[in-house]
Amino acid sequence: MSKVLVSDPIDQAGIDILSQVASVDVKTGLKPEELIEIIGEYDALMIRSGTRVTKEIIEAGTQLKIIGRAGVGVDNVDVAAATRKGIVVVNSPEGNTIAAAEHALAMMMSLSRYIPDANASVKRGEWDRKTFIGAEVYKKTLGIVGLGKIGSHVAAVAKAMGMKLLAYDPFISTERAEQIGCQLVELDLLIQQADYITLHIPKTSETTHLINTARLAKMKPTARIINCARGGIIDEEALAVALKEGKIAGAALDVYEIEPLGDSLLKSLGKEVILTPHLGASTTEAQVNVAIDVAEQIRDVLLGLPARSAVNIPGLSPDVIEQLKPYMQLAETLGTLAGQLAGGRVELLNVRLQGELATNKSQPLVIAALKGLLYQALRERVNYVNASIEAKERGIRVIETRDASIKDYAGSLHLEATGSLGTHAVTGALLGDGEIRLTNLDGFPINVPPSQHMLFTLHRDMPGIIGKLGSLLGSFNVNIASMQVGRKIVRGDAVMVLSLDDPLPDGILSEITKVPGIRDAYTVTL
């Protein structure tokens, strides 16, 4: 009989499911060395956030088939080490969807009717009704930033309450938004027109302080904003100033840039502010849901069935993983690159397998490309299992082609992403040692290893361009690790690819496009 170790507290419902197919040991609070000592006895490991599953623990888990994280994030699991050993890693990306959506809605209603302060007032023995004259949400405009599963549920409930819905999501199609009942608009228009704004997006370099002083100034003075997504999306200092000066009517926050929330001007404000201690997923049902979800996946894998929310490559043997892993990484890297170059809403992804790669199985590479394409929008919520579904829900059409006649490399992969801002294409190949190389960008030949921070320019091939760009970056203390130019003809159009040591500081991209001869510029973070 299989054995499962549960090393963090989980709901009994999950343990009951595991007990159907395995002997279950619940041992919480184990030190790393204690876990290493016993993990070799178990076929599965179920954790929450308390256990850190390192490479050493995975290496010691000689019988492990699956690691299950009862929650969304898997930052405490060395997924790469697990993948190399053929161990499936699963999570529960949707277990807290309803809980998070309902908390955002509860915050909106509480903010509208001053419920927390009114409650405190009555408990103090007061009966001050005039102070707590609120606002109705009926027929008001709700702006939803991010139309994933949580944002979509908020939209459904708000629509039933008679609210008008605006939405901003650069990764979702107009048709999909209309199906949900939302009018898709640009972010600044949403901010200007909404009576309520609710955020449901991941925190990335692009979304950090997305709501800042400038955008707060564009909001209606009667507008209210809710953040139950991730701390740091709102500039909290700017928000506090806007509230104190009466530039907006209210804010309700469940998440903060630094948690627990320390000294903050927000704490000193009155009934126009509601603060809760990151309670979005803190419902009995959500804790039961994630326990059941992950336990069912562990049960299925132990029975030889596929997992539905694997964050790596589900159900493949170590031999197959070793064979496919370099090409999967190539596809995912190119997908991430193509998505960021295309920008905005991607509507079509063309995947072309070239040379010897054209004779291989294509589905894993297509899925990996989609995972990379969607990562900017979904982060850890997208995986090899749900990438195709997520792409379909966002109206992304996928075309797969093969061309064995292209022999530039033994095998190469070409991706072309078409979106609301245009089309960009990128080709990549693997060298003999498995190193990834970018070999073509929008038809221009290059030979560049991908790096974490990259800058791409389209420019005229003319003297002085490289020097001017280097000087400009140097004036902003940006260090160039490597640079290459790709061109088709002398003095024609060309592309420049720069690998940078650090992210490009805000504001420089617009300065780059002002350099005579440079037509466009893009940054990519891998």
Coordinates of C-alpha atoms in Angstrom, one line a residue:
M1 CA 0.0 0.0 0.0
S2 CA 1.2 3.5 -0.8
K3 CA 2.3 5.8 2.0
V4 CA 1.6 9.6 2.2
L5 CA 3.2 12.0 4.5
V6 CA 1.3 15.1 5.5
S7 CA 3.9 17.5 7.0
D8 CA 1.7 20.6 7.6
P9 CA -1.8 21.0 9.1
I10 CA -4.6 20.4 6.6
D11 CA -8.3 19.9 6.9
Q12 CA -9.4 16.4 7.8
A13 CA -11.4 16.1 4.6
G14 CA -8.1 15.9 2.7
I15 CA -6.7 13.2 5.0
D16 CA -9.9 11.2 4.6
I17 CA -9.5 11.2 0.8
L18 CA -5.9 10.1 1.0
S19 CA -6.8 7.3 3.4
Q20 CA -8.9 5.7 0.6
V21 CA -5.8 4.7 -1.3
A22 CA -2.8 5.0 1.1
S23 CA -1.5 4.8 4.6
V24 CA -1.4 8.4 5.9
D25 CA 1.1 9.8 8.4
V26 CA 0.5 13.3 9.8
K27 CA 3.8 14.6 11.2
T28 CA 3.9 18.4 11.4
G29 CA 6.7 20.7 12.5
L30 CA 9.5 18.5 11.2
K31 CA 13.0 20.0 10.9
P32 CA 14.6 19.7 7.4
E33 CA 17.0 17.0 8.6
E34 CA 14.1 15.0 10.2
L35 CA 12.2 15.2 6.9
I36 CA 15.2 14.0 4.9
E37 CA 15.6 11.1 7.3
I38 CA 12.1 9.7 6.7
I39 CA 10.9 11.0 3.3
G40 CA 12.4 7.9 1.6
E41 CA 9.6 5.8 3.0
Y42 CA 6.8 7.8 1.2
D43 CA 5.2 7.8 -2.2
A44 CA 3.6 11.2 -1.7
L45 CA 4.1 14.4 0.3
M46 CA 1.3 16.9 1.1
I47 CA 2.3 20.3 2.4
R48 CA 1.1 23.9 2.9
S49 CA 3.4 26.8 3.4
G50 CA 5.2 25.6 6.5
T51 CA 7.3 22.9 4.8
R52 CA 10.1 23.9 2.5
V53 CA 10.8 21.0 0.0
T54 CA 14.4 21.5 -1.0
K55 CA 16.5 19.7 -3.6
E56 CA 18.0 17.6 -0.7
I57 CA 14.6 16.5 0.5
I58 CA 13.6 15.6 -3.1
E59 CA 16.8 13.6 -3.6
A60 CA 16.1 11.7 -0.4
G61 CA 12.6 11.0 -1.5
T62 CA 13.5 7.9 -3.6
Q63 CA 9.9 6.7 -3.8
L64 CA 8.2 10.0 -4.2
K65 CA 5.7 10.2 -7.1
I66 CA 3.9 13.5 -6.2
I67 CA 4.3 16.6 -4.0
G68 CA 1.0 18.4 -3.3
R69 CA 0.8 22.0 -2.1
A70 CA -2.6 22.8 -0.5
G71 CA -2.7 26.4 -1.8
V72 CA -1.7 28.4 -4.9
G73 CA 2.0 29.2 -4.7
V74 CA 4.7 26.6 -4.9
D75 CA 7.6 28.9 -4.0
N76 CA 8.5 26.5 -1.1
V77 CA 9.0 23.6 -3.5
D78 CA 12.1 23.1 -5.7
V79 CA 10.0 22.3 -8.8
A80 CA 13.0 22.0 -11.1
A81 CA 14.5 19.3 -8.9
A82 CA 11.2 17.5 -8.7
T83 CA 10.7 17.6 -12.5
R84 CA 14.2 16.1 -13.1
K85 CA 13.2 13.2 -10.9
G86 CA 9.9 12.7 -12.6
I87 CA 7.9 13.8 -9.5
V88 CA 4.7 15.6 -10.2
V89 CA 4.1 18.8 -8.3
V90 CA 0.5 20.0 -7.9
N91 CA -1.3 22.9 -6.3
S92 CA -4.8 24.2 -6.0
P93 CA -5.0 27.4 -8.1
E94 CA -8.7 27.7 -7.8
G95 CA -9.4 26.5 -4.3
N96 CA -9.8 30.1 -2.9
T97 CA -11.4 31.7 -5.9
I98 CA -14.8 32.2 -4.3
A99 CA -13.4 33.2 -0.9
A100 CA -11.2 35.9 -2.5
A101 CA -14.1 37.2 -4.7
E102 CA -16.5 37.3 -1.9
H103 CA -14.1 39.1 0.4
A104 CA -13.6 41.8 -2.3
L105 CA -17.4 42.1 -2.6
A106 CA -17.8 42.3 1.2
M107 CA -15.2 45.0 1.3
M108 CA -17.0 47.0 -1.3
M109 CA -20.3 46.8 0.5
S110 CA -18.8 47.5 3.9
L111 CA -17.0 50.5 2.5
S112 CA -20.2 51.8 0.9
R113 CA -22.2 51.6 4.2
Y114 CA -19.4 52.2 6.7
I115 CA -20.3 49.0 8.4
P116 CA -17.1 48.5 10.5
D117 CA -17.2 52.0 12.0
A118 CA -21.0 51.9 12.5
N119 CA -20.6 48.6 14.3
A120 CA -17.9 50.0 16.6
S121 CA -20.0 53.1 17.2
V122 CA -23.0 51.1 18.5
K123 CA -20.8 48.9 20.7
R124 CA -19.5 52.2 22.3
G125 CA -23.1 52.9 23.2
E126 CA -23.7 55.5 20.5
W127 CA -26.6 55.9 18.1
D128 CA -25.2 58.2 15.4
R129 CA -27.0 57.5 12.2
K130 CA -26.2 60.8 10.4
T131 CA -22.5 60.1 10.4
F132 CA -22.9 56.8 8.5
I133 CA -25.0 57.8 5.5
G134 CA -23.6 55.6 2.8
A135 CA -23.9 55.0 -0.9
E136 CA -25.8 52.4 -3.0
V137 CA -23.9 50.3 -5.5
Y138 CA -27.0 49.8 -7.7
K139 CA -26.5 51.3 -11.1
K140 CA -23.0 52.4 -10.2
T141 CA -20.0 51.5 -12.4
L142 CA -17.6 48.9 -11.1
G143 CA -14.2 48.8 -12.8
I144 CA -12.6 45.3 -12.6
V145 CA -8.8 45.2 -13.2
G146 CA -8.1 41.6 -14.1
L147 CA -10.7 39.2 -15.5
G148 CA -9.3 35.9 -14.3
K149 CA -11.5 33.5 -12.3
I150 CA -11.7 35.7 -9.3
G151 CA -12.4 38.9 -11.3
S152 CA -15.0 37.0 -13.4
H153 CA -16.9 35.9 -10.3
V154 CA -16.9 39.4 -8.9
A155 CA -18.3 40.5 -12.2
A156 CA -21.1 37.9 -12.1
V157 CA -22.2 38.9 -8.6
A158 CA -21.9 42.7 -9.3
K159 CA -23.9 42.3 -12.5
A160 CA -26.7 40.6 -10.5
M161 CA -26.6 43.5 -8.1
G162 CA -27.4 45.9 -11.0
M163 CA -23.9 47.4 -11.5
K164 CA -22.5 48.5 -14.8
L165 CA -19.2 46.7 -15.5
L166 CA -16.0 48.0 -17.0
A167 CA -12.9 45.8 -17.2
Y168 CA -9.2 46.1 -18.0
D169 CA -7.3 43.0 -18.9
P170 CA -4.7 43.2 -21.7
F171 CA -4.6 39.4 -21.9
I172 CA -8.3 38.7 -22.6
S173 CA -10.3 39.1 -25.7
T174 CA -13.2 41.5 -26.2
E175 CA -15.5 38.6 -26.9
R176 CA -14.6 36.8 -23.7
A177 CA -15.1 40.0 -21.7
E178 CA -18.5 40.5 -23.3
Q179 CA -19.5 36.9 -22.4
I180 CA -18.7 37.8 -18.7
G181 CA -20.8 41.0 -19.0
C182 CA -18.0 43.5 -19.1
Q183 CA -17.1 46.3 -21.4
L184 CA -13.3 46.0 -22.1
V185 CA -11.6 49.4 -21.9
E186 CA -8.1 50.9 -21.3
L187 CA -7.0 51.3 -17.7
D188 CA -7.0 55.0 -17.6
L189 CA -10.6 55.2 -19.0
L190 CA -11.7 52.7 -16.4
I191 CA -10.1 54.7 -13.6
Q192 CA -11.8 57.9 -14.8
Q193 CA -15.3 56.4 -15.2
A194 CA -15.6 53.9 -12.4
D195 CA -17.4 54.5 -9.1
Y196 CA -15.7 51.5 -7.6
I197 CA -12.4 49.8 -8.7
T198 CA -11.4 46.3 -7.6
L199 CA -8.0 44.8 -8.4
H200 CA -7.6 41.1 -9.3
I201 CA -4.1 40.9 -10.9
P202 CA -0.7 39.4 -9.9
K203 CA 2.1 41.7 -8.6
T204 CA 4.8 42.0 -11.3
S205 CA 7.3 44.6 -12.2
E206 CA 4.6 46.1 -14.6
T207 CA 1.8 46.1 -12.0
T208 CA 3.8 47.4 -9.0
H209 CA 2.3 50.8 -8.0
L210 CA 0.0 50.5 -10.9
I211 CA -2.3 52.7 -8.9
N212 CA -0.1 55.7 -8.1
T213 CA -0.5 59.4 -7.5
A214 CA -1.2 60.1 -11.2
R215 CA -3.9 57.5 -11.5
L216 CA -5.5 58.4 -8.1
A217 CA -5.8 62.0 -9.4
K218 CA -7.8 60.8 -12.3
M219 CA -10.4 59.0 -10.2
K220 CA -13.8 60.6 -9.3
P221 CA -13.8 62.3 -5.9
T222 CA -16.7 59.9 -5.0
A223 CA -14.8 56.8 -6.2
R224 CA -13.7 53.9 -3.9
I225 CA -11.0 51.3 -4.5
I226 CA -10.6 47.8 -3.2
N227 CA -7.5 45.6 -3.3
C228 CA -7.8 41.9 -2.2
A229 CA -5.2 40.8 -4.8
R230 CA -1.6 41.5 -4.0
G231 CA 0.1 44.1 -1.8
G232 CA 2.2 46.7 -3.7
I233 CA -0.2 47.1 -6.7
I234 CA -1.4 50.3 -5.0
D235 CA 1.2 52.9 -3.8
E236 CA -0.1 53.0 -0.2
E237 CA 1.6 56.3 0.7
A238 CA 0.0 58.0 -2.4
L239 CA -3.4 56.4 -1.5
A240 CA -3.2 57.7 2.1
V241 CA -2.5 61.2 0.8
A242 CA -5.4 61.0 -1.7
L243 CA -7.8 59.8 1.0
K244 CA -6.6 62.4 3.5
E245 CA -7.0 65.2 1.0
G246 CA -10.5 64.0 -0.1
K247 CA -9.4 63.3 -3.7
I248 CA -11.2 59.9 -3.5
A249 CA -14.0 58.7 -1.2
G250 CA -12.6 55.5 0.2
A251 CA -10.4 52.4 0.1
A252 CA -10.5 48.9 1.4
L253 CA -7.3 46.8 1.5
D254 CA -6.7 43.2 2.5
V255 CA -3.1 43.0 1.2
Y256 CA -0.1 45.3 1.8
E257 CA 3.3 45.9 0.3
I258 CA 4.9 44.8 3.6
E259 CA 2.9 42.4 5.8
P260 CA 2.0 42.6 8.7
L261 CA 1.2 46.3 8.0
G262 CA 3.5 48.4 10.1
D263 CA 3.4 52.2 10.7
S264 CA 1.1 53.6 8.0
L265 CA -0.9 56.8 7.6
L266 CA -3.7 54.5 6.5
K267 CA -4.2 53.4 10.1
S268 CA -4.9 56.9 11.2
L269 CA -7.7 57.6 8.7
G270 CA -11.4 57.3 9.6
K271 CA -14.4 55.5 8.2
E272 CA -13.3 56.0 4.6
V273 CA -10.7 53.2 5.0
I274 CA -11.2 49.5 5.8
L275 CA -8.1 47.4 6.6
T276 CA -8.2 43.6 7.0
P277 CA -5.2 41.2 7.7
H278 CA -5.0 39.3 4.4
L279 CA -8.2 37.3 4.9
G280 CA -9.0 36.7 1.2
A281 CA -8.5 32.9 1.5
S282 CA -9.4 32.7 5.1
T283 CA -12.7 30.8 5.0
T284 CA -13.5 27.4 6.3
E285 CA -14.7 26.4 2.9
A286 CA -11.5 27.6 1.1
Q287 CA -9.3 25.6 3.5
V288 CA -11.5 22.5 2.9
N289 CA -11.5 23.1 -0.8
V290 CA -7.7 23.3 -1.2
A291 CA -7.3 20.2 1.0
I292 CA -9.8 18.2 -1.0
D293 CA -8.4 19.5 -4.3
V294 CA -4.8 18.5 -3.6
A295 CA -5.7 15.2 -1.8
E296 CA -7.8 14.1 -4.8
Q297 CA -4.9 14.8 -7.2
I298 CA -2.5 12.9 -5.0
R299 CA -5.0 10.0 -4.9
D300 CA -5.3 10.0 -8.7
V301 CA -1.6 10.0 -9.3
L302 CA -1.1 7.1 -6.9
L303 CA -3.8 5.3 -8.9
G304 CA -1.9 6.0 -12.1
L305 CA -4.2 8.8 -13.3
P306 CA -3.2 12.3 -14.5
A307 CA -3.2 15.3 -12.1
R308 CA -5.4 18.2 -13.2
S309 CA -3.3 21.1 -11.8
A310 CA 0.3 20.0 -12.2
V311 CA 2.8 22.9 -12.2
N312 CA 5.4 20.9 -14.0
I313 CA 5.1 18.1 -16.6
P314 CA 2.4 15.6 -15.3
G315 CA 2.7 11.9 -15.6
L316 CA 5.9 11.6 -17.5
S317 CA 8.7 9.2 -16.6
P318 CA 12.2 10.6 -15.7
D319 CA 13.6 9.3 -19.0
V320 CA 11.0 11.2 -21.1
I321 CA 11.4 14.3 -19.0
E322 CA 15.2 14.3 -19.6
Q323 CA 14.6 14.0 -23.3
L324 CA 12.0 16.7 -23.7
K325 CA 13.1 19.1 -21.0
P326 CA 15.5 21.2 -23.2
Y327 CA 12.9 21.7 -25.9
M328 CA 10.2 22.4 -23.4
Q329 CA 12.4 25.1 -21.9
L330 CA 13.1 26.5 -25.4
A331 CA 9.3 26.7 -26.2
E332 CA 8.5 28.3 -22.9
T333 CA 11.3 30.9 -23.2
L334 CA 10.2 31.8 -26.7
G335 CA 6.6 32.0 -25.6
T336 CA 7.5 34.5 -22.9
L337 CA 9.6 36.5 -25.3
A338 CA 6.9 36.5 -28.0
G339 CA 4.2 37.5 -25.6
Q340 CA 6.1 40.5 -24.2
L341 CA 7.2 41.7 -27.6
A342 CA 3.7 41.5 -28.9
G343 CA 2.4 43.3 -25.9
G344 CA -1.3 43.9 -25.2
R345 CA -3.9 41.3 -26.0
V346 CA -2.5 38.3 -28.0
E347 CA -5.1 36.9 -30.4
L348 CA -3.1 34.3 -32.4
L349 CA 0.0 32.2 -31.8
N350 CA 1.6 30.4 -34.7
V351 CA 3.9 27.6 -33.6
R352 CA 6.2 26.2 -36.3
L353 CA 8.4 23.2 -35.7
Q354 CA 11.4 23.3 -38.1
G355 CA 14.1 20.9 -39.2
E356 CA 14.5 17.7 -37.3
L357 CA 12.2 19.0 -34.6
A358 CA 9.3 18.8 -37.2
T359 CA 9.3 15.0 -36.8
N360 CA 8.8 15.2 -33.0
K361 CA 5.7 15.2 -30.9
S362 CA 4.4 18.8 -31.0
Q363 CA 1.8 19.0 -28.2
P364 CA 4.2 19.4 -25.3
L365 CA 6.0 22.2 -27.1
V366 CA 2.8 24.0 -28.0
I367 CA 1.6 23.8 -24.4
A368 CA 5.0 25.0 -23.1
A369 CA 4.9 27.9 -25.6
L370 CA 1.4 28.9 -24.3
K371 CA 2.6 28.6 -20.7
G372 CA 5.4 31.1 -21.5
L373 CA 3.0 33.4 -23.4
L374 CA 0.5 33.5 -20.5
Y375 CA 3.0 33.8 -17.7
Q376 CA 3.0 37.6 -17.6
A377 CA -0.8 37.6 -17.0
L378 CA -1.2 34.5 -14.7
R379 CA 2.1 33.9 -13.0
E380 CA 1.9 30.6 -11.0
R381 CA -1.7 30.0 -11.9
V382 CA -0.7 28.8 -15.4
N383 CA 0.9 25.4 -15.8
Y384 CA 1.4 22.7 -18.5
V385 CA -2.0 21.3 -17.7
N386 CA -4.2 24.4 -17.9
A387 CA -2.2 26.5 -20.5
S388 CA -4.4 25.4 -23.4
I389 CA -7.6 26.0 -21.5
E390 CA -6.5 29.4 -20.3
A391 CA -5.5 30.4 -23.8
K392 CA -8.9 29.3 -25.2
E393 CA -10.7 31.3 -22.5
R394 CA -8.8 34.4 -23.5
G395 CA -9.7 33.9 -27.2
I396 CA -6.1 33.0 -28.2
R397 CA -6.1 30.9 -31.4
V398 CA -3.2 28.5 -31.9
I399 CA -2.0 27.4 -35.4
E400 CA 0.6 24.6 -35.5
T401 CA 2.7 24.0 -38.6
R402 CA 5.8 22.0 -39.5
D403 CA 8.6 22.6 -41.9
A404 CA 11.3 19.9 -42.0
S405 CA 13.0 21.6 -45.0
I406 CA 14.5 24.4 -42.8
K407 CA 18.0 23.2 -42.0
D408 CA 19.6 26.3 -40.3
Y409 CA 19.9 24.2 -37.2
A410 CA 19.3 20.5 -36.4
G411 CA 16.0 21.6 -35.0
S412 CA 14.4 25.0 -34.3
L413 CA 11.2 26.4 -33.1
H414 CA 9.5 29.5 -34.6
L415 CA 6.7 31.4 -32.7
E416 CA 4.7 34.3 -34.2
A417 CA 2.3 36.2 -31.8
T418 CA -0.3 38.5 -33.2
G419 CA -2.1 40.9 -30.9
S420 CA -3.9 44.2 -30.6
L421 CA -0.5 46.0 -31.0
G422 CA 0.8 44.1 -34.0
T423 CA 2.8 40.9 -34.8
H424 CA 6.2 39.8 -33.6
A425 CA 8.1 36.6 -34.4
V426 CA 11.0 34.9 -32.7
T427 CA 12.9 31.7 -33.6
G428 CA 15.1 29.7 -31.3
A429 CA 17.3 26.6 -31.4
L430 CA 19.3 24.4 -29.1
L431 CA 23.1 24.1 -29.4
G432 CA 24.8 20.8 -29.0
D433 CA 25.2 21.3 -25.3
G434 CA 21.5 22.2 -24.9
E435 CA 22.1 25.9 -24.6
I436 CA 19.2 28.0 -25.9
R437 CA 19.9 30.5 -28.7
L438 CA 17.6 33.1 -30.2
T439 CA 18.3 32.8 -33.9
N440 CA 15.8 35.2 -35.6
L441 CA 13.7 38.2 -34.5
D442 CA 11.0 39.5 -36.8
G443 CA 12.9 38.2 -39.8
F444 CA 16.3 39.5 -38.8
P445 CA 19.0 36.9 -38.2
I446 CA 20.6 37.0 -34.7
N447 CA 22.5 34.6 -32.5
V448 CA 21.9 35.5 -28.9
P449 CA 21.5 33.5 -25.6
P450 CA 18.5 34.7 -23.7
S451 CA 19.1 36.6 -20.5
Q452 CA 16.9 37.8 -17.6
H453 CA 16.8 41.4 -18.7
M454 CA 16.9 42.2 -22.5
L455 CA 16.4 45.3 -24.6
F456 CA 15.3 45.1 -28.3
T457 CA 15.4 48.0 -30.8
L458 CA 14.3 48.4 -34.4
H459 CA 16.4 51.0 -36.1
R460 CA 18.0 52.2 -39.3
D461 CA 21.5 50.6 -39.9
M462 CA 23.5 53.8 -39.8
P463 CA 26.7 55.0 -38.2
G464 CA 26.4 56.2 -34.6
I465 CA 23.3 54.4 -33.5
I466 CA 25.1 51.9 -31.3
G467 CA 27.3 54.6 -29.7
K468 CA 24.3 56.9 -29.0
L469 CA 22.3 54.1 -27.4
G470 CA 25.3 53.0 -25.3
S471 CA 25.9 56.5 -24.1
L472 CA 22.2 57.0 -23.2
L473 CA 22.1 53.8 -21.2
G474 CA 25.4 54.7 -19.5
S475 CA 24.0 58.1 -18.4
F476 CA 21.3 56.2 -16.6
N477 CA 23.9 53.8 -15.0
V478 CA 22.6 50.8 -17.1
N479 CA 25.3 48.2 -17.7
I480 CA 25.3 46.3 -21.0
A481 CA 26.3 42.6 -20.6
S482 CA 26.3 41.9 -24.3
M483 CA 25.0 43.4 -27.6
Q484 CA 24.4 42.1 -31.1
V485 CA 22.9 43.7 -34.3
G486 CA 20.9 41.7 -36.9
R487 CA 20.4 43.1 -40.4
K488 CA 19.3 41.9 -43.8
I489 CA 21.0 44.6 -46.0
V490 CA 23.6 47.3 -45.4
R491 CA 22.1 50.6 -44.4
G492 CA 18.6 49.1 -44.2
D493 CA 16.5 48.2 -41.2
A494 CA 18.1 46.3 -38.4
V495 CA 17.5 45.0 -34.9
M496 CA 19.7 45.4 -31.9
V497 CA 19.6 43.0 -28.9
L498 CA 21.1 44.0 -25.6
S499 CA 21.5 41.9 -22.5
L500 CA 21.4 44.1 -19.4
D501 CA 22.6 43.4 -15.9
D502 CA 19.5 45.0 -14.3
P503 CA 16.0 46.0 -15.3
L504 CA 15.7 49.1 -17.4
P505 CA 14.7 52.0 -15.1
D506 CA 11.3 53.7 -15.6
G507 CA 11.2 56.4 -18.3
I508 CA 14.3 55.3 -20.3
L509 CA 12.3 53.4 -23.0
S510 CA 10.7 56.7 -24.2
E511 CA 14.1 58.3 -24.2
I512 CA 15.5 55.5 -26.4
T513 CA 12.9 56.0 -29.0
K514 CA 13.8 59.6 -29.3
V515 CA 17.3 58.7 -30.5
P516 CA 17.4 59.5 -34.3
G517 CA 17.2 56.3 -36.3
I518 CA 15.6 54.2 -33.6
R519 CA 12.0 53.4 -34.6
D520 CA 10.9 51.3 -31.7
A521 CA 12.2 49.6 -28.5
Y522 CA 11.0 46.8 -26.3
T523 CA 12.1 45.4 -22.9
V524 CA 11.7 41.7 -22.0
T525 CA 12.2 40.1 -18.6
L526 CA 12.7 36.3 -18.6

